N, C-alpha and C. Protein backbone atom coordinates (compact mmCIF):
# COMPACT_ATOMS: atom_id res chain seq x y z
N MET A 1 32.88 22.78 -11.09
CA MET A 1 30.84 22.40 -10.77
C MET A 1 30.40 21.80 -10.05
N ARG A 2 29.00 21.54 -9.12
CA ARG A 2 28.14 21.46 -8.04
C ARG A 2 28.35 20.52 -8.24
N THR A 3 28.00 20.32 -6.67
CA THR A 3 27.56 18.37 -7.09
C THR A 3 26.14 18.11 -5.88
N TYR A 4 25.33 17.14 -6.86
CA TYR A 4 23.95 17.69 -6.41
C TYR A 4 23.31 16.70 -5.88
N SER A 5 22.92 17.03 -3.81
CA SER A 5 22.55 15.96 -3.16
C SER A 5 21.55 14.96 -3.05
N VAL A 6 21.69 13.74 -3.41
CA VAL A 6 20.71 12.66 -2.93
C VAL A 6 19.85 12.43 -2.47
N VAL A 7 18.90 12.28 -1.65
CA VAL A 7 17.60 10.80 -0.72
C VAL A 7 17.94 9.99 -1.43
N ILE A 8 17.33 9.31 -0.67
CA ILE A 8 16.88 7.47 -1.81
C ILE A 8 15.25 7.06 -0.12
N VAL A 9 14.78 7.25 -0.52
CA VAL A 9 13.60 6.57 0.76
C VAL A 9 12.82 5.19 -0.24
N ASP A 10 13.27 4.29 0.55
CA ASP A 10 12.93 3.19 -0.26
C ASP A 10 13.55 1.90 1.52
N ASP A 11 12.15 1.26 1.10
CA ASP A 11 12.17 -0.20 2.25
C ASP A 11 13.48 -1.22 1.49
N HIS A 12 13.82 -1.79 0.22
CA HIS A 12 14.24 -2.51 -0.22
C HIS A 12 16.10 -2.26 0.01
N SER A 13 16.63 -2.66 0.40
CA SER A 13 18.12 -1.95 1.20
C SER A 13 18.62 -2.66 -0.31
N LEU A 14 18.16 -3.84 -0.45
CA LEU A 14 19.74 -4.16 -2.35
C LEU A 14 20.19 -3.25 -3.27
N PHE A 15 18.10 -2.75 -3.39
CA PHE A 15 17.50 -2.02 -4.41
C PHE A 15 18.19 -0.35 -4.04
N ALA A 16 18.44 0.11 -3.06
CA ALA A 16 18.51 1.18 -2.33
C ALA A 16 20.00 1.10 -2.40
N GLN A 17 20.90 -0.16 -2.14
CA GLN A 17 22.58 -0.17 -2.93
C GLN A 17 23.27 1.22 -3.95
N SER A 18 22.44 -0.56 -4.56
CA SER A 18 22.14 -0.13 -5.93
C SER A 18 22.07 0.98 -6.71
N LEU A 19 20.77 1.12 -6.46
CA LEU A 19 20.56 3.01 -6.95
C LEU A 19 21.73 4.21 -6.22
N GLN A 20 22.27 3.82 -5.29
CA GLN A 20 23.29 4.70 -4.60
C GLN A 20 24.81 4.29 -5.31
N GLY A 21 24.71 3.07 -6.07
CA GLY A 21 26.11 3.23 -6.39
C GLY A 21 26.31 3.58 -7.83
N LEU A 22 24.71 3.67 -8.55
CA LEU A 22 24.69 4.55 -9.75
C LEU A 22 24.05 5.74 -10.01
N ILE A 23 24.05 6.45 -8.56
CA ILE A 23 24.02 7.50 -8.51
C ILE A 23 25.23 8.65 -8.10
N ASN A 24 25.84 7.58 -7.30
CA ASN A 24 27.09 8.69 -6.90
C ASN A 24 28.53 7.80 -8.08
N SER A 25 28.35 7.52 -9.33
CA SER A 25 28.64 7.42 -10.39
C SER A 25 28.40 9.09 -11.54
N PHE A 26 27.55 8.77 -10.90
CA PHE A 26 27.06 10.75 -11.88
C PHE A 26 28.05 11.66 -11.27
N ASP A 27 28.70 12.49 -12.41
CA ASP A 27 30.02 13.48 -12.24
C ASP A 27 29.01 14.43 -10.65
N ASP A 28 27.65 14.65 -11.80
CA ASP A 28 27.31 15.77 -10.17
C ASP A 28 25.66 15.57 -9.17
N PHE A 29 26.18 14.01 -9.10
CA PHE A 29 25.24 12.81 -7.84
C PHE A 29 26.41 12.92 -7.13
N GLN A 30 25.25 13.00 -6.43
CA GLN A 30 26.27 12.27 -4.52
C GLN A 30 24.91 11.96 -3.53
N VAL A 31 25.00 10.59 -2.92
CA VAL A 31 23.71 10.34 -1.48
C VAL A 31 24.69 10.65 -0.61
N LEU A 32 22.84 11.62 0.26
CA LEU A 32 23.52 11.44 1.26
C LEU A 32 23.27 11.17 2.47
N TYR A 33 22.01 9.94 2.11
CA TYR A 33 21.47 9.02 3.18
C TYR A 33 20.96 7.94 2.64
N HIS A 34 20.20 6.50 2.49
CA HIS A 34 19.06 6.26 2.29
C HIS A 34 18.49 5.43 3.69
N VAL A 35 17.04 6.08 3.93
CA VAL A 35 16.56 5.47 4.76
C VAL A 35 15.24 4.18 4.29
N LYS A 36 14.60 4.25 5.00
CA LYS A 36 13.46 3.42 4.95
C LYS A 36 12.55 3.07 4.78
N ASN A 37 11.90 4.32 5.24
CA ASN A 37 10.16 5.01 5.25
C ASN A 37 10.57 6.69 5.50
N GLY A 38 9.61 6.64 5.38
CA GLY A 38 8.75 8.17 5.33
C GLY A 38 9.21 8.64 6.51
N LYS A 39 8.54 7.92 8.06
CA LYS A 39 9.05 8.31 9.34
C LYS A 39 10.31 8.31 9.20
N GLU A 40 11.90 8.00 8.81
CA GLU A 40 12.94 7.95 8.71
C GLU A 40 13.61 8.83 8.49
N LEU A 41 12.41 9.45 7.08
CA LEU A 41 13.40 10.14 6.36
C LEU A 41 12.80 11.75 7.59
N VAL A 42 11.47 12.25 8.30
CA VAL A 42 11.15 13.76 8.58
C VAL A 42 12.06 13.44 9.46
N GLN A 43 12.68 12.47 10.17
CA GLN A 43 13.38 12.41 11.27
C GLN A 43 14.52 13.20 10.97
N LYS A 44 15.28 12.79 10.04
CA LYS A 44 15.93 13.22 9.40
C LYS A 44 16.07 14.37 9.33
N LEU A 45 15.05 15.36 8.54
CA LEU A 45 14.82 16.50 8.06
C LEU A 45 14.89 17.32 8.79
N GLU A 46 14.00 17.21 10.22
CA GLU A 46 14.19 17.67 11.34
C GLU A 46 15.78 18.43 12.12
N SER A 47 16.33 16.94 11.80
CA SER A 47 17.60 17.35 12.65
C SER A 47 18.69 17.65 11.65
N ASN A 48 18.30 18.04 10.50
CA ASN A 48 19.18 18.56 9.93
C ASN A 48 19.38 19.89 8.62
N SER A 49 19.06 20.93 9.02
CA SER A 49 19.15 21.48 8.25
C SER A 49 19.09 21.87 6.62
N ASN A 50 20.24 21.26 6.61
CA ASN A 50 20.46 20.89 4.54
C ASN A 50 19.59 20.53 4.73
N ALA A 51 18.65 20.42 3.40
CA ALA A 51 17.39 19.58 3.03
C ALA A 51 18.48 19.68 1.85
N PRO A 52 17.95 17.92 1.27
CA PRO A 52 19.13 17.43 -0.14
C PRO A 52 18.26 18.25 -1.64
N ASP A 53 19.00 18.18 -2.38
CA ASP A 53 18.44 18.61 -3.60
C ASP A 53 17.21 17.98 -4.10
N VAL A 54 17.31 17.03 -4.02
CA VAL A 54 16.51 16.05 -4.43
C VAL A 54 16.13 14.59 -3.91
N ILE A 55 14.87 14.71 -3.53
CA ILE A 55 14.43 13.10 -2.70
C ILE A 55 14.31 12.37 -3.64
N LEU A 56 14.16 11.01 -4.02
CA LEU A 56 14.00 9.85 -4.73
C LEU A 56 12.82 9.28 -3.94
N LEU A 57 11.89 8.63 -3.82
CA LEU A 57 10.41 8.48 -3.24
C LEU A 57 9.95 7.33 -3.71
N ASP A 58 9.52 6.22 -3.35
CA ASP A 58 9.58 4.64 -3.10
C ASP A 58 8.08 4.92 -2.86
N ILE A 59 7.38 4.53 -3.19
CA ILE A 59 5.49 4.56 -2.43
C ILE A 59 5.38 3.45 -1.43
N ASN A 60 4.96 2.23 -1.56
CA ASN A 60 5.00 1.11 -0.78
C ASN A 60 6.22 0.99 -0.31
N MET A 61 6.22 1.15 1.44
CA MET A 61 6.98 0.86 2.45
C MET A 61 5.81 1.25 3.37
N PRO A 62 7.20 -0.19 4.63
CA PRO A 62 6.37 0.67 6.07
C PRO A 62 6.14 1.48 6.66
N VAL A 63 5.40 1.83 7.60
CA VAL A 63 5.33 2.82 8.89
C VAL A 63 5.04 3.99 8.52
N MET A 64 4.98 4.56 7.24
CA MET A 64 5.03 5.83 6.79
C MET A 64 5.14 5.81 5.06
N ASN A 65 4.22 5.17 4.51
CA ASN A 65 4.31 4.79 2.97
C ASN A 65 4.71 6.25 2.17
N GLY A 66 5.17 6.49 0.24
CA GLY A 66 5.14 7.55 -0.23
C GLY A 66 4.17 8.64 -0.55
N ILE A 67 3.21 8.05 -0.75
CA ILE A 67 1.58 8.98 -0.53
C ILE A 67 1.37 9.60 1.16
N GLU A 68 1.45 9.17 1.96
CA GLU A 68 1.80 9.67 4.07
C GLU A 68 3.11 11.18 3.97
N THR A 69 4.30 10.20 2.98
CA THR A 69 5.59 11.24 2.97
C THR A 69 5.06 12.52 2.32
N MET A 70 4.80 12.09 0.89
CA MET A 70 4.56 13.17 -0.32
C MET A 70 3.48 14.20 0.48
N GLU A 71 2.49 13.54 1.24
CA GLU A 71 1.41 14.92 1.83
C GLU A 71 2.27 15.70 3.19
N TRP A 72 3.59 15.14 3.94
CA TRP A 72 4.04 15.85 4.73
C TRP A 72 4.80 16.65 4.13
N LEU A 73 5.82 16.84 3.13
CA LEU A 73 6.24 17.60 2.39
C LEU A 73 5.50 18.92 1.60
N LYS A 74 4.71 18.32 1.36
CA LYS A 74 4.20 19.35 1.40
C LYS A 74 3.47 20.08 2.25
N GLU A 75 2.98 20.05 3.05
CA GLU A 75 2.27 20.30 4.34
C GLU A 75 3.71 20.84 5.00
N HIS A 76 5.29 20.45 4.81
CA HIS A 76 6.02 21.07 5.56
C HIS A 76 7.08 21.66 4.98
N ARG A 77 7.79 21.22 4.09
CA ARG A 77 8.18 20.87 2.68
C ARG A 77 7.99 21.37 1.35
N PRO A 78 7.51 22.13 0.83
CA PRO A 78 6.61 22.00 0.00
C PRO A 78 7.66 22.44 -1.54
N ASP A 79 8.88 23.28 -0.76
CA ASP A 79 9.56 24.17 -2.01
C ASP A 79 10.40 22.21 -2.45
N GLN A 80 10.39 21.49 -1.56
CA GLN A 80 11.43 20.20 -2.08
C GLN A 80 11.31 19.86 -2.96
N LYS A 81 12.50 19.38 -3.81
CA LYS A 81 12.63 18.79 -4.97
C LYS A 81 11.77 17.11 -5.19
N VAL A 82 10.85 16.18 -5.04
CA VAL A 82 11.05 14.71 -5.11
C VAL A 82 10.14 14.54 -6.17
N ILE A 83 11.22 13.06 -6.62
CA ILE A 83 11.32 12.02 -7.44
C ILE A 83 10.61 10.98 -7.15
N VAL A 84 9.01 10.49 -7.80
CA VAL A 84 8.89 9.15 -7.39
C VAL A 84 9.28 8.78 -7.98
N LEU A 85 10.21 7.34 -7.33
CA LEU A 85 10.12 6.13 -8.10
C LEU A 85 10.02 4.65 -7.24
N SER A 86 9.09 3.83 -8.35
CA SER A 86 8.54 2.88 -7.67
C SER A 86 8.08 1.86 -9.21
N MET A 87 6.83 0.65 -8.44
CA MET A 87 6.56 0.44 -9.57
C MET A 87 4.67 -0.04 -9.12
N ASP A 88 4.47 1.36 -9.21
CA ASP A 88 3.46 1.31 -9.18
C ASP A 88 3.21 2.25 -10.02
N ASP A 89 2.22 1.97 -10.98
CA ASP A 89 2.48 2.68 -12.26
C ASP A 89 -0.09 3.14 -11.98
N ASP A 90 -0.09 2.58 -11.13
CA ASP A 90 -1.33 3.25 -11.38
C ASP A 90 -2.15 4.23 -11.77
N GLU A 91 -3.54 4.63 -12.54
CA GLU A 91 -3.28 6.37 -12.20
C GLU A 91 -3.13 7.26 -11.31
N GLU A 92 -4.23 6.47 -10.27
CA GLU A 92 -4.85 7.88 -8.79
C GLU A 92 -4.09 8.15 -8.54
N THR A 93 -2.88 6.89 -8.21
CA THR A 93 -1.52 7.41 -7.58
C THR A 93 -0.50 8.14 -7.38
N ILE A 94 -0.55 8.26 -9.50
CA ILE A 94 0.68 8.54 -10.27
C ILE A 94 0.12 10.67 -9.87
N ILE A 95 -1.49 10.31 -9.88
CA ILE A 95 -2.14 11.90 -9.92
C ILE A 95 -2.19 12.32 -8.87
N ARG A 96 -1.97 11.24 -7.65
CA ARG A 96 -1.90 12.32 -6.73
C ARG A 96 -0.66 12.53 -5.71
N MET A 97 -0.06 11.91 -6.98
CA MET A 97 1.77 11.45 -5.89
C MET A 97 2.08 13.49 -6.88
N LEU A 98 1.16 12.98 -8.29
CA LEU A 98 1.72 14.85 -8.83
C LEU A 98 1.20 15.97 -8.03
N ARG A 99 0.13 15.95 -7.38
CA ARG A 99 -0.62 16.69 -7.14
C ARG A 99 -0.34 17.64 -5.93
N ASN A 100 0.04 16.17 -5.08
CA ASN A 100 1.19 16.68 -3.27
C ASN A 100 2.12 17.16 -3.95
N GLY A 101 2.58 17.21 -4.82
CA GLY A 101 3.99 18.16 -5.55
C GLY A 101 4.96 17.47 -5.86
N ALA A 102 5.28 16.18 -6.66
CA ALA A 102 6.57 15.12 -6.66
C ALA A 102 6.30 16.13 -8.42
N ARG A 103 7.77 16.07 -8.64
CA ARG A 103 8.25 17.02 -9.89
C ARG A 103 8.67 15.85 -10.53
N GLY A 104 8.01 14.47 -10.68
CA GLY A 104 8.88 14.00 -11.37
C GLY A 104 7.89 12.19 -10.82
N TYR A 105 8.02 11.22 -12.23
CA TYR A 105 7.67 9.71 -11.43
C TYR A 105 8.07 9.09 -12.54
N LEU A 106 9.34 7.61 -11.81
CA LEU A 106 9.69 7.41 -12.76
C LEU A 106 9.12 5.60 -11.97
N LEU A 107 9.31 4.20 -12.90
CA LEU A 107 9.14 3.07 -12.85
C LEU A 107 10.83 3.02 -12.73
N LYS A 108 10.75 1.89 -11.52
CA LYS A 108 11.85 1.86 -11.60
C LYS A 108 13.46 0.30 -12.13
N ASP A 109 12.35 0.20 -13.52
CA ASP A 109 12.21 -0.13 -14.38
C ASP A 109 13.15 0.31 -15.46
N ILE A 110 13.64 2.37 -15.15
CA ILE A 110 13.98 2.85 -15.90
C ILE A 110 14.54 2.64 -16.29
N ASP A 111 16.05 3.27 -17.55
CA ASP A 111 17.66 3.24 -18.25
C ASP A 111 17.96 3.80 -17.61
N PRO A 112 19.03 3.56 -17.04
CA PRO A 112 20.24 4.59 -16.44
C PRO A 112 20.14 5.85 -16.94
N ASP A 113 19.99 6.10 -18.13
CA ASP A 113 20.56 7.02 -18.44
C ASP A 113 19.34 8.01 -18.34
N VAL A 114 18.44 7.70 -18.93
CA VAL A 114 16.78 8.11 -18.93
C VAL A 114 17.13 8.62 -17.07
N PHE A 115 17.23 7.82 -16.29
CA PHE A 115 16.92 8.73 -15.12
C PHE A 115 18.57 9.30 -14.49
N LYS A 116 18.60 9.54 -15.75
CA LYS A 116 20.25 11.00 -15.03
C LYS A 116 18.76 11.93 -15.54
N ASP A 117 19.04 12.17 -16.80
CA ASP A 117 18.42 13.20 -16.94
C ASP A 117 17.19 13.31 -16.90
N ALA A 118 16.18 12.58 -15.28
CA ALA A 118 15.19 13.30 -14.65
C ALA A 118 15.67 13.47 -13.52
N LEU A 119 16.86 13.22 -13.08
CA LEU A 119 17.74 14.10 -11.45
C LEU A 119 17.87 15.42 -12.47
N ASN A 120 18.91 15.63 -13.75
CA ASN A 120 19.80 16.62 -14.40
C ASN A 120 18.08 17.37 -14.37
N ASP A 121 16.50 17.02 -14.78
CA ASP A 121 15.50 17.70 -15.62
C ASP A 121 15.17 18.68 -14.37
N SER A 122 15.34 17.66 -12.85
CA SER A 122 14.09 17.96 -11.83
C SER A 122 15.04 19.15 -11.65
N ILE A 123 16.62 19.69 -11.70
CA ILE A 123 16.98 20.81 -11.15
C ILE A 123 17.20 21.67 -11.51
N HIS A 124 17.25 21.24 -12.87
CA HIS A 124 17.26 22.54 -13.43
C HIS A 124 16.21 23.03 -14.67
N LYS A 125 15.27 22.20 -14.64
CA LYS A 125 13.16 22.27 -15.36
C LYS A 125 13.49 22.56 -14.48
N GLY A 126 12.80 21.61 -13.20
CA GLY A 126 11.96 22.12 -11.62
C GLY A 126 10.95 20.46 -12.31
N PHE A 127 11.12 19.81 -12.97
CA PHE A 127 10.08 19.08 -13.29
C PHE A 127 10.52 17.42 -14.40
N TYR A 128 9.79 16.50 -14.53
CA TYR A 128 10.68 15.27 -15.53
C TYR A 128 9.65 14.61 -15.06
N TYR A 129 8.70 14.32 -16.50
CA TYR A 129 7.49 13.60 -16.54
C TYR A 129 7.52 12.51 -18.02
N THR A 130 8.00 11.09 -17.69
CA THR A 130 7.93 10.26 -18.65
C THR A 130 6.70 10.16 -19.71
N ASP A 131 7.33 9.82 -21.09
CA ASP A 131 5.71 9.12 -21.61
C ASP A 131 4.69 8.21 -21.57
N ARG A 132 5.97 6.60 -21.37
CA ARG A 132 5.88 5.72 -20.36
C ARG A 132 4.12 5.98 -19.23
N ILE A 133 5.16 7.04 -17.87
CA ILE A 133 3.92 7.32 -16.95
C ILE A 133 2.05 8.16 -17.26
N SER A 134 2.41 9.41 -18.51
CA SER A 134 1.04 9.62 -19.42
C SER A 134 1.05 9.52 -19.70
N LYS A 135 0.88 8.73 -20.08
CA LYS A 135 0.86 7.88 -21.89
C LYS A 135 0.48 8.91 -22.84
N THR A 136 1.10 9.87 -22.61
CA THR A 136 1.60 10.45 -23.92
C THR A 136 1.37 11.78 -24.03
N LEU A 137 2.75 12.48 -22.99
CA LEU A 137 3.64 13.57 -22.29
C LEU A 137 2.11 14.82 -23.69
N LEU A 138 1.91 15.73 -23.45
CA LEU A 138 1.44 16.11 -24.25
C LEU A 138 2.32 17.50 -24.95
N GLY A 139 2.17 17.57 -25.80
CA GLY A 139 2.67 17.91 -26.79
C GLY A 139 3.29 19.25 -26.52
N SER A 140 1.92 19.34 -25.40
CA SER A 140 1.84 21.28 -24.74
C SER A 140 2.86 21.06 -24.54
N LEU A 141 3.79 20.45 -23.25
CA LEU A 141 3.69 20.29 -21.80
C LEU A 141 5.22 21.40 -21.78
N HIS A 142 5.84 21.66 -23.13
CA HIS A 142 6.50 22.18 -22.48
C HIS A 142 6.14 23.82 -23.68
N LYS A 143 5.15 23.85 -23.22
CA LYS A 143 4.75 25.33 -24.94
C LYS A 143 4.50 26.19 -23.86
N GLU A 144 4.16 27.01 -23.08
CA GLU A 144 3.54 28.36 -22.41
C GLU A 144 2.18 28.48 -22.76
N GLU A 145 1.40 29.44 -21.65
CA GLU A 145 -0.46 28.95 -21.78
C GLU A 145 -0.39 30.33 -23.27
N LYS A 146 0.62 31.03 -22.56
CA LYS A 146 -0.24 32.16 -23.50
C LYS A 146 -0.02 32.71 -25.37
N GLY A 147 -0.46 32.10 -25.97
CA GLY A 147 -0.73 32.56 -26.98
C GLY A 147 -1.08 31.04 -27.40
N GLY A 148 -0.66 29.80 -26.62
CA GLY A 148 -1.11 28.70 -26.69
C GLY A 148 -3.12 28.33 -26.89
N VAL A 149 -3.30 27.08 -26.33
CA VAL A 149 -4.33 26.65 -26.19
C VAL A 149 -5.81 27.47 -24.71
N LYS A 150 -6.55 27.83 -25.40
CA LYS A 150 -7.48 29.39 -25.25
C LYS A 150 -8.11 28.21 -24.74
N LEU A 151 -9.18 28.00 -22.84
CA LEU A 151 -9.71 27.35 -22.26
C LEU A 151 -11.03 28.64 -22.18
N LYS A 152 -12.18 27.59 -21.83
CA LYS A 152 -13.80 28.40 -21.78
C LYS A 152 -13.20 28.28 -20.60
N GLU A 153 -13.48 28.62 -19.72
CA GLU A 153 -14.77 29.14 -18.69
C GLU A 153 -14.57 27.29 -18.13
N ARG A 154 -15.74 26.60 -17.90
CA ARG A 154 -16.92 25.66 -18.15
C ARG A 154 -15.63 24.75 -17.87
N GLU A 155 -14.95 24.59 -19.28
CA GLU A 155 -13.66 23.87 -19.43
C GLU A 155 -12.43 24.00 -18.64
N LEU A 156 -12.42 25.09 -17.88
CA LEU A 156 -11.52 25.09 -16.83
C LEU A 156 -11.71 24.48 -15.37
N GLU A 157 -13.09 25.07 -15.39
CA GLU A 157 -13.83 24.69 -14.13
C GLU A 157 -13.09 23.09 -14.24
N PHE A 158 -13.17 21.94 -15.14
CA PHE A 158 -13.90 20.95 -15.31
C PHE A 158 -12.24 20.32 -15.24
N LEU A 159 -11.59 21.45 -15.77
CA LEU A 159 -9.91 21.27 -15.38
C LEU A 159 -9.41 21.56 -14.03
N LYS A 160 -9.99 21.58 -13.58
CA LYS A 160 -9.67 22.08 -12.69
C LYS A 160 -9.95 21.28 -11.61
N LEU A 161 -11.52 20.05 -12.00
CA LEU A 161 -12.07 19.04 -10.62
C LEU A 161 -10.98 18.45 -10.81
N ALA A 162 -11.08 17.68 -12.37
CA ALA A 162 -9.74 16.59 -12.55
C ALA A 162 -8.67 16.66 -12.16
N CYS A 163 -7.95 17.53 -11.28
CA CYS A 163 -6.78 18.14 -10.72
C CYS A 163 -7.27 17.43 -9.28
N THR A 164 -8.41 17.09 -8.99
CA THR A 164 -8.86 16.63 -7.46
C THR A 164 -9.07 14.45 -7.43
N GLU A 165 -9.01 14.53 -6.23
CA GLU A 165 -9.25 12.57 -6.14
C GLU A 165 -10.60 12.53 -6.73
N LYS A 166 -11.54 13.16 -7.07
CA LYS A 166 -13.29 12.90 -7.56
C LYS A 166 -13.04 12.09 -8.69
N THR A 167 -14.12 11.72 -8.95
CA THR A 167 -14.03 11.06 -10.03
C THR A 167 -14.75 11.91 -10.86
N TYR A 168 -14.94 11.15 -12.57
CA TYR A 168 -15.79 11.93 -13.31
C TYR A 168 -17.79 11.86 -12.66
N LYS A 169 -17.85 11.31 -12.13
CA LYS A 169 -19.49 10.31 -11.56
C LYS A 169 -19.69 12.48 -10.69
N GLU A 170 -18.27 12.27 -9.56
CA GLU A 170 -18.75 13.41 -8.35
C GLU A 170 -18.78 14.71 -9.16
N ILE A 171 -17.52 14.97 -10.37
CA ILE A 171 -17.10 16.27 -10.93
C ILE A 171 -19.14 16.65 -11.65
N ALA A 172 -19.52 16.02 -11.91
CA ALA A 172 -20.43 15.82 -12.80
C ALA A 172 -21.39 16.72 -11.78
N GLY A 173 -21.46 16.17 -10.40
CA GLY A 173 -22.33 16.43 -9.65
C GLY A 173 -22.35 18.12 -9.37
N ASP A 174 -20.75 17.90 -8.91
CA ASP A 174 -19.64 19.35 -8.65
C ASP A 174 -20.57 20.37 -9.44
N MET A 175 -20.49 20.12 -10.37
CA MET A 175 -20.95 21.14 -11.57
C MET A 175 -22.59 20.97 -12.33
N PHE A 176 -23.16 20.66 -11.96
CA PHE A 176 -24.62 20.12 -11.92
C PHE A 176 -24.76 20.06 -13.75
N LEU A 177 -23.95 19.17 -14.32
CA LEU A 177 -24.16 18.67 -14.90
C LEU A 177 -24.24 16.94 -15.34
N SER A 178 -24.67 16.28 -16.66
CA SER A 178 -24.96 15.14 -16.87
C SER A 178 -23.24 14.33 -16.78
N PRO A 179 -23.49 13.37 -16.86
CA PRO A 179 -22.20 12.56 -17.16
C PRO A 179 -21.66 12.40 -18.41
N LYS A 180 -22.49 12.35 -19.01
CA LYS A 180 -22.47 12.30 -20.32
C LYS A 180 -21.65 13.43 -20.83
N THR A 181 -22.23 14.73 -20.01
CA THR A 181 -21.95 15.51 -20.83
C THR A 181 -20.49 16.02 -20.43
N ILE A 182 -19.79 16.19 -19.01
CA ILE A 182 -18.79 15.69 -18.26
C ILE A 182 -17.85 14.68 -19.72
N ASP A 183 -18.14 13.25 -20.23
CA ASP A 183 -17.59 12.88 -20.96
C ASP A 183 -17.53 13.87 -21.44
N GLY A 184 -18.42 14.45 -22.59
CA GLY A 184 -18.04 14.67 -23.53
C GLY A 184 -16.72 16.24 -23.18
N TYR A 185 -16.79 16.72 -22.10
CA TYR A 185 -15.83 17.80 -21.47
C TYR A 185 -14.54 17.04 -21.83
N ARG A 186 -14.28 15.96 -20.84
CA ARG A 186 -12.85 14.76 -20.83
C ARG A 186 -12.68 15.16 -23.09
N GLU A 187 -14.04 14.37 -23.50
CA GLU A 187 -13.33 13.91 -24.90
C GLU A 187 -12.52 15.25 -25.30
N ALA A 188 -13.03 16.48 -25.16
CA ALA A 188 -13.01 17.49 -26.27
C ALA A 188 -11.18 18.05 -25.39
N LEU A 189 -11.38 18.02 -24.24
CA LEU A 189 -10.17 18.57 -23.33
C LEU A 189 -8.61 17.66 -24.10
N PHE A 190 -9.18 15.91 -24.02
CA PHE A 190 -8.12 15.48 -24.51
C PHE A 190 -7.80 16.04 -25.92
N GLU A 191 -8.40 16.06 -27.14
CA GLU A 191 -8.38 16.96 -28.33
C GLU A 191 -7.64 17.64 -27.73
N LYS A 192 -8.28 19.30 -27.42
CA LYS A 192 -8.36 20.61 -28.13
C LYS A 192 -6.41 20.29 -26.85
N LEU A 193 -5.34 19.26 -26.17
CA LEU A 193 -4.01 19.82 -24.47
C LEU A 193 -3.63 18.77 -25.77
N GLN A 194 -4.55 17.97 -26.39
CA GLN A 194 -3.18 16.48 -27.62
C GLN A 194 -2.56 15.81 -25.89
N VAL A 195 -3.30 14.64 -25.20
CA VAL A 195 -3.38 14.08 -24.25
C VAL A 195 -4.32 12.60 -24.16
N ARG A 196 -3.89 12.36 -23.56
CA ARG A 196 -5.14 10.92 -23.87
C ARG A 196 -5.27 10.65 -22.72
N SER A 197 -5.22 10.70 -21.69
CA SER A 197 -4.99 10.86 -19.91
C SER A 197 -5.30 11.33 -19.17
N ARG A 198 -6.31 11.40 -18.24
CA ARG A 198 -6.40 11.96 -16.71
C ARG A 198 -5.31 12.64 -16.36
N ILE A 199 -3.98 11.51 -16.36
CA ILE A 199 -2.26 11.66 -16.08
C ILE A 199 -2.33 13.83 -16.68
N GLY A 200 -2.45 12.87 -18.13
CA GLY A 200 -2.25 14.22 -19.30
C GLY A 200 -2.63 15.72 -18.80
N LEU A 201 -3.70 15.39 -18.56
CA LEU A 201 -5.21 16.83 -17.30
C LEU A 201 -4.08 17.49 -17.15
N VAL A 202 -3.69 16.77 -16.23
CA VAL A 202 -3.53 17.07 -14.67
C VAL A 202 -2.00 17.53 -14.61
N LEU A 203 -0.74 17.20 -14.91
CA LEU A 203 1.00 17.52 -15.71
C LEU A 203 -0.36 18.82 -16.39
N TYR A 204 -0.83 19.20 -17.33
CA TYR A 204 -0.78 20.21 -18.13
C TYR A 204 -1.31 21.50 -17.49
N ALA A 205 -2.27 21.15 -16.08
CA ALA A 205 -3.02 22.41 -14.77
C ALA A 205 -1.64 22.62 -14.18
N ILE A 206 -0.58 21.40 -13.57
CA ILE A 206 0.50 22.51 -13.27
C ILE A 206 1.39 22.88 -14.24
N LYS A 207 1.71 22.93 -15.00
CA LYS A 207 2.38 23.77 -15.68
C LYS A 207 2.45 24.39 -16.25
N ASN A 208 1.17 25.00 -16.10
CA ASN A 208 0.66 25.73 -16.76
C ASN A 208 -0.58 27.21 -15.84
N GLU A 209 0.09 26.33 -14.17
CA GLU A 209 -0.37 26.84 -13.40
C GLU A 209 -1.80 27.76 -13.23
N ILE A 210 -2.54 26.57 -14.10
CA ILE A 210 -3.97 26.61 -13.47
C ILE A 210 -4.49 25.93 -12.63
N PHE A 211 -3.54 24.88 -11.61
CA PHE A 211 -3.49 24.06 -10.17
C PHE A 211 -2.37 24.12 -10.07
N LYS A 212 -2.12 24.46 -8.65
CA LYS A 212 -1.17 24.44 -7.71
C LYS A 212 -1.01 23.25 -6.80
N PRO A 213 -0.30 22.80 -6.66
CA PRO A 213 -0.12 21.44 -6.36
C PRO A 213 0.43 22.09 -4.40
């Protein structure tokens, strides 16, 4: 049985040590090393050609935070599997991390069994998203686009813009529509795609390759 390598990026040493003990107790996972911020991670990756199978990345860190680290990874290591492990459940932060290529987003109070499932899914399926983070992970998340929901051209345009950092008001300006009309597009897609949040829209777009991080 293959053992998959994990790197922990977190400035809280006690938490990281406990997490390392948990991961090393799993039969098929082993922690390579722990670093305290993104800068230390970059130095390790640039000096070592053996990339880990999974990086567990915190967001709030000194020197180089999780968002900056994720942006570096997107540019320099786009195929690297990254799961965000944070206390931050802000919707804009979650969307930004997913858009930059994170394969999963977990809160630190996650159950150990669910955490193990997340590691396995990130390896074997390529992604893992919890219901708590997505508010209601699409029933369509695990479906293929073909034969599924058909979106109109303007709906696709709105969906792609929803994956950016633009506000709904700014999206309305880009599409030359009123904010009220944009609200209508949003609500229509919520119903059509069976999601309840902007995070759900982003996940749907990523899963179905409408938007590529």
